[in-house]
Amino acid sequence: MRVEIINTGTELLLGRVTNTHLGFLAQSLFGLGLRVERQVTVPDGAAIGEAFAAALSRAELIVVTGGLGPTSDDITRDAVAAALGRKLIFHQEILDGIAAKFAERQIAMNDLQRPQAMVPEGGVVLENANGTAPGLIVENGTTVAVLLPGPPGEVRPMWNDEALPWLRKRFADRLAPVHEVTLRILGMGETRVQILVEDEAKALGPVEVGYCARPGEVDLRLIGPEENLVRKAAALARAKLGDVIYAEGTETMEQVVVRLARAAGKTVATAESCTGGLVASRITNVSGSSEMFRYGWVTYADEAKTAELGVPAELLEKHGAVSAEVARAMAEGALRGSGADLAVAVTGIAGPTGATPGKPVGLVYFAVAGADGRIEVVERNLSAEREIFKYRASQIALDLVRRALV
């Protein structure tokens, strides 16, 4: 089945609002065995009708978000009705429902709300429990159009509670399950992953292999019609790639670290310089992190490293703040000061300034110290824009903790 999504709203194209609808809808449709073939974002106005007419010539399912409200730029229902050759029919019960919501909020309703009660002839009305604009489903022979409001807080419950059940029933004889496993990889490029995995995975059967590369990382995507087949391909990939795979699905590195630490009953401390607290921030973004995270230091200045972590001033003078020796001392100081089972330290040159002879921008040292006396020090060069550098450094620091926990 050919599926297209049209997201409407000038604010999306101005870059002032992030379009989150595509990811949500595409993942939900994938759960039905449907894959989005095309997505477009258009501004309010005539472009909505043009985009819908174009999609109507290609797709069997069209999902449109936005443009169902009461103001002059909300013309989605009009544009769709015109493209389908349908009259708009006034539904008093819809307007009465809107009036009841206004009364409940003790707000006077105005005449601008009336267009929200107009429904293309033969259309199905989707209840909006979180707003005033109802959603709509309109069929036209071989094509089904699902019209949803724009606000995410209205789209998601309406889609889950109203549209999805309708689609499951309407296309019950055409929905075939599709199975997917995504393996998240750190420290290996996509071409190397392909060389190691792709041919053997495809030899197992009809497995689609795909890649999504990010700085220092790649997601390996395996899709197929049978769950056992996809799981066999995933097992093969795990055997080939080993511990560079840090997660499956959408689990983040920080979620993995928190999960592993809690399961092992271990605590973790952080000592950061160039990442400015990002490692600790990411850990504490995860629910349940309070069970495994107690202490974190941001020791940006040399004197902070000495005062807070006990890094000897002479060590800083001899080797510099960005050095294996200082990273080691930071981790040991954090371990000592926190009483944690593991402590990770990171110190580097985020740039674009700060380079010195022999120490370029992007140079970073990591250290992980354990209460059992083991310590690992790692050097990397992550030359990149400052924010990307910080994220990559935090990712490597967390991965070192993950490996230590494993």
Short mmCIF file of C-alpha atoms in Angstrom, two decimals, residues 19-262:
data_model
loop_
_atom_site.label_atom_id
_atom_site.label_comp_id
_atom_site.label_asym_id
_atom_site.label_seq_id
_atom_site.Cartn_x
_atom_site.Cartn_y
_atom_site.Cartn_z
CA ASN A 19 7.98 18.74 12.96
CA THR A 20 7.58 15.68 15.20
CA HIS A 21 4.57 14.25 13.37
CA LEU A 22 6.49 12.30 10.72
CA GLY A 23 8.48 10.22 13.20
CA PHE A 24 5.43 9.42 15.31
CA LEU A 25 3.14 8.54 12.41
CA ALA A 26 5.77 6.60 10.43
CA GLN A 27 6.63 4.40 13.41
CA SER A 28 2.97 3.78 14.16
CA LEU A 29 2.21 2.90 10.54
CA PHE A 30 5.22 0.58 10.45
CA GLY A 31 3.61 -1.32 13.31
CA LEU A 32 0.71 -2.01 10.96
CA GLY A 33 3.07 -3.25 8.28
CA LEU A 34 2.78 0.02 6.32
CA ARG A 35 5.76 2.11 5.26
CA VAL A 36 5.63 5.78 4.38
CA GLU A 37 6.72 6.28 0.79
CA ARG A 38 6.70 10.07 0.69
CA GLN A 39 6.36 12.99 3.10
CA VAL A 40 5.98 16.66 2.30
CA THR A 41 5.67 19.76 4.45
CA VAL A 42 3.73 22.67 3.00
CA PRO A 43 2.77 26.14 4.25
CA ASP A 44 -0.75 27.18 5.08
CA GLY A 45 -2.81 28.19 2.04
CA ALA A 46 -3.15 26.98 -1.52
CA ALA A 47 -0.14 24.66 -1.25
CA ILE A 48 -2.24 22.29 0.88
CA GLY A 49 -4.64 21.62 -1.97
CA GLU A 50 -1.80 21.25 -4.47
CA ALA A 51 0.04 18.75 -2.26
CA PHE A 52 -3.13 16.74 -1.60
CA ALA A 53 -4.08 16.59 -5.28
CA ALA A 54 -0.59 15.34 -6.13
CA ALA A 55 -0.73 12.69 -3.39
CA LEU A 56 -4.20 11.64 -4.54
CA SER A 57 -2.75 10.61 -7.89
CA ARG A 58 -0.25 8.25 -6.24
CA ALA A 59 -1.21 7.09 -2.77
CA GLU A 60 -3.80 4.76 -1.32
CA LEU A 61 -3.49 6.23 2.18
CA ILE A 62 -2.86 9.94 2.76
CA VAL A 63 -2.42 11.34 6.27
CA VAL A 64 -2.64 15.12 6.61
CA THR A 65 -1.82 17.03 9.80
CA GLY A 66 -2.82 20.61 10.56
CA GLY A 67 -5.23 23.14 9.10
CA LEU A 68 -8.44 21.94 10.78
CA GLY A 69 -8.81 24.82 13.25
CA PRO A 70 -11.13 27.82 13.19
CA THR A 71 -8.91 30.57 11.71
CA SER A 72 -8.62 31.82 8.13
CA ASP A 73 -5.43 29.85 7.42
CA ASP A 74 -7.05 26.52 8.41
CA ILE A 75 -8.18 25.34 4.99
CA THR A 76 -7.30 21.63 4.96
CA ARG A 77 -10.90 20.38 5.06
CA ASP A 78 -11.88 22.78 2.26
CA ALA A 79 -8.90 21.80 0.11
CA VAL A 80 -9.49 18.08 0.58
CA ALA A 81 -13.23 18.37 -0.09
CA ALA A 82 -12.53 20.30 -3.28
CA ALA A 83 -9.92 17.79 -4.48
CA LEU A 84 -12.33 14.90 -3.84
CA GLY A 85 -15.33 16.70 -5.31
CA ARG A 86 -17.27 16.53 -2.06
CA LYS A 87 -19.64 19.05 -0.53
CA LEU A 88 -19.02 20.27 3.01
CA ILE A 89 -21.95 19.40 5.25
CA PHE A 90 -22.64 21.25 8.51
CA HIS A 91 -22.99 19.00 11.60
CA GLN A 92 -24.82 20.69 14.45
CA GLU A 93 -23.76 17.99 16.94
CA ILE A 94 -20.10 18.86 16.35
CA LEU A 95 -20.72 22.56 16.99
CA ASP A 96 -22.72 21.67 20.11
CA GLY A 97 -19.77 19.62 21.36
CA ILE A 98 -17.41 22.54 20.77
CA ALA A 99 -19.79 24.85 22.59
CA ALA A 100 -19.85 22.47 25.57
CA LYS A 101 -16.05 22.55 25.76
CA PHE A 102 -16.07 26.35 25.72
CA ALA A 103 -18.73 26.41 28.43
CA GLU A 104 -16.72 24.01 30.57
CA ARG A 105 -13.77 26.39 30.38
CA GLN A 106 -16.08 29.35 30.99
CA ILE A 107 -15.08 30.97 27.70
CA ALA A 108 -17.54 32.63 25.34
CA MET A 109 -17.68 30.87 21.96
CA ASN A 110 -17.56 32.97 18.79
CA ASP A 111 -18.85 32.34 15.26
CA LEU A 112 -15.36 31.46 14.02
CA GLN A 113 -15.78 27.98 15.49
CA ARG A 114 -18.48 27.03 12.95
CA PRO A 115 -16.08 25.84 10.17
CA GLN A 116 -14.87 23.09 12.50
CA ALA A 117 -18.35 21.56 12.27
CA MET A 118 -18.13 21.18 8.48
CA VAL A 119 -17.53 17.64 7.24
CA PRO A 120 -16.88 16.48 3.66
CA GLU A 121 -19.88 14.50 2.42
CA GLY A 122 -19.60 10.87 3.54
CA GLY A 123 -16.73 11.61 5.92
CA VAL A 124 -16.08 9.88 9.23
CA VAL A 125 -15.63 12.19 12.24
CA LEU A 126 -12.78 11.49 14.70
CA GLU A 127 -13.39 12.77 18.21
CA ASN A 128 -10.86 15.24 19.59
CA ALA A 129 -10.70 14.73 23.36
CA ASN A 130 -7.96 17.36 23.76
CA GLY A 131 -9.08 20.21 21.51
CA THR A 132 -11.95 21.58 19.49
CA ALA A 133 -11.14 20.53 15.91
CA PRO A 134 -12.37 17.02 15.10
CA GLY A 135 -10.38 14.80 12.78
CA LEU A 136 -11.83 13.41 9.58
CA ILE A 137 -11.57 10.34 7.38
CA VAL A 138 -12.70 10.60 3.78
CA GLU A 139 -12.65 7.77 1.22
CA ASN A 140 -12.53 8.18 -2.52
CA GLY A 141 -12.60 4.85 -4.28
CA THR A 142 -9.09 3.47 -3.86
CA THR A 143 -7.79 6.25 -1.59
CA VAL A 144 -8.34 6.94 2.11
CA ALA A 145 -7.50 10.37 3.53
CA VAL A 146 -7.04 10.81 7.28
CA LEU A 147 -7.12 14.46 8.38
CA LEU A 148 -5.68 15.26 11.80
CA PRO A 149 -5.27 18.52 13.76
CA GLY A 150 -1.83 20.10 14.12
CA PRO A 151 -0.96 20.21 17.85
CA PRO A 152 0.97 17.05 18.91
CA GLY A 153 -1.11 16.81 22.09
CA GLU A 154 -4.19 16.38 19.89
CA VAL A 155 -2.69 14.35 17.04
CA ARG A 156 -1.30 11.48 19.09
CA PRO A 157 -4.34 10.53 21.19
CA MET A 158 -6.65 10.99 18.21
CA TRP A 159 -4.45 8.79 16.05
CA ASN A 160 -4.07 6.07 18.68
CA ASP A 161 -7.65 6.05 19.92
CA GLU A 162 -9.64 6.87 16.77
CA ALA A 163 -7.71 6.59 13.51
CA LEU A 164 -5.65 3.44 14.14
CA PRO A 165 -8.61 1.21 15.10
CA TRP A 166 -10.47 2.42 12.02
CA LEU A 167 -7.51 1.68 9.74
CA ARG A 168 -6.97 -1.78 11.24
CA LYS A 169 -10.59 -2.66 10.48
CA ARG A 170 -10.67 -1.03 7.04
CA PHE A 171 -7.49 -2.68 5.80
CA ALA A 172 -7.67 -5.90 7.81
CA ASP A 173 -7.19 -8.05 4.70
CA ARG A 174 -4.19 -6.06 3.46
CA LEU A 175 -2.04 -5.56 6.55
CA ALA A 176 0.94 -7.90 6.67
CA PRO A 177 3.30 -7.72 9.65
CA VAL A 178 6.80 -6.37 9.08
CA HIS A 179 9.53 -7.14 11.60
CA GLU A 180 12.51 -4.95 12.37
CA VAL A 181 15.58 -4.96 14.58
CA THR A 182 17.85 -1.93 14.86
CA LEU A 183 21.30 -2.39 16.37
CA ARG A 184 23.09 0.73 17.61
CA ILE A 185 26.85 0.80 17.03
CA LEU A 186 29.56 3.10 18.37
CA GLY A 187 33.09 3.32 17.02
CA MET A 188 32.71 1.57 13.64
CA GLY A 189 31.83 3.18 10.30
CA GLU A 190 28.88 2.12 8.17
CA THR A 191 31.03 0.74 5.32
CA ARG A 192 32.88 -1.55 7.72
CA VAL A 193 29.56 -2.70 9.20
CA GLN A 194 28.29 -3.41 5.70
CA ILE A 195 31.37 -5.45 4.80
CA LEU A 196 31.05 -7.56 7.94
CA VAL A 197 27.30 -8.13 7.94
CA GLU A 198 25.32 -7.41 4.80
CA ASP A 199 26.08 -10.30 2.42
CA GLU A 200 25.69 -13.00 5.05
CA ALA A 201 22.51 -11.42 6.44
CA LYS A 202 20.91 -11.29 3.00
CA ALA A 203 21.94 -14.90 2.36
CA LEU A 204 19.62 -15.94 5.18
CA GLY A 205 16.54 -14.87 3.20
CA PRO A 206 14.58 -11.73 2.26
CA VAL A 207 16.23 -9.38 4.76
CA GLU A 208 16.44 -5.67 4.02
CA VAL A 209 19.65 -4.15 5.42
CA GLY A 210 19.94 -0.41 5.98
CA TYR A 211 22.19 2.06 7.73
CA CYS A 212 21.79 5.42 9.47
CA ALA A 213 25.13 7.12 10.12
CA ARG A 214 25.80 9.82 12.70
CA PRO A 215 29.13 11.23 13.92
CA GLY A 216 31.03 8.25 15.28
CA GLU A 217 28.00 5.98 15.18
CA VAL A 218 25.78 3.96 12.90
CA ASP A 219 22.42 2.25 13.30
CA LEU A 220 22.15 -1.10 11.51
CA ARG A 221 18.56 -1.72 10.45
CA LEU A 222 17.32 -5.23 9.63
CA ILE A 223 13.79 -5.63 8.23
CA GLY A 224 11.99 -8.74 7.01
CA PRO A 225 8.61 -10.47 6.74
CA GLU A 226 9.37 -13.09 9.41
CA GLU A 227 10.43 -12.40 12.98
CA ASN A 228 12.65 -15.50 13.19
CA LEU A 229 14.49 -14.50 10.04
CA VAL A 230 15.15 -10.99 11.31
CA ARG A 231 16.31 -12.32 14.67
CA LYS A 232 18.70 -14.72 12.94
CA ALA A 233 20.14 -11.78 10.99
CA ALA A 234 20.49 -9.80 14.22
CA ALA A 235 22.26 -12.71 15.91
CA LEU A 236 24.65 -12.92 12.98
CA ALA A 237 25.34 -9.19 13.24
CA ARG A 238 26.01 -9.47 16.96
CA ALA A 239 28.47 -12.30 16.37
CA LYS A 240 30.27 -10.30 13.68
CA LEU A 241 30.32 -6.92 15.43
CA GLY A 242 30.68 -7.85 19.08
CA ASP A 243 30.69 -5.19 21.76
CA VAL A 244 30.63 -2.21 19.41
CA ILE A 245 26.87 -2.83 19.52
CA TYR A 246 25.69 -0.93 22.57
CA ALA A 247 21.89 -1.13 22.27
CA GLU A 248 18.95 -2.47 20.34
CA GLY A 249 15.98 -0.46 19.13
CA THR A 250 15.70 3.09 20.37
CA GLU A 251 17.50 2.63 23.70
CA THR A 252 20.06 5.38 24.25
CA MET A 253 23.55 4.98 25.64
CA GLU A 254 22.58 6.65 28.91
CA GLN A 255 19.57 4.35 29.29
CA VAL A 256 21.83 1.35 28.77
CA VAL A 257 24.29 2.60 31.41
CA VAL A 258 21.56 3.26 33.97
CA ARG A 259 19.94 -0.12 33.29
CA LEU A 260 23.21 -2.04 33.60
CA ALA A 261 24.33 -0.20 36.72
CA ARG A 262 21.00 -0.73 38.48
#
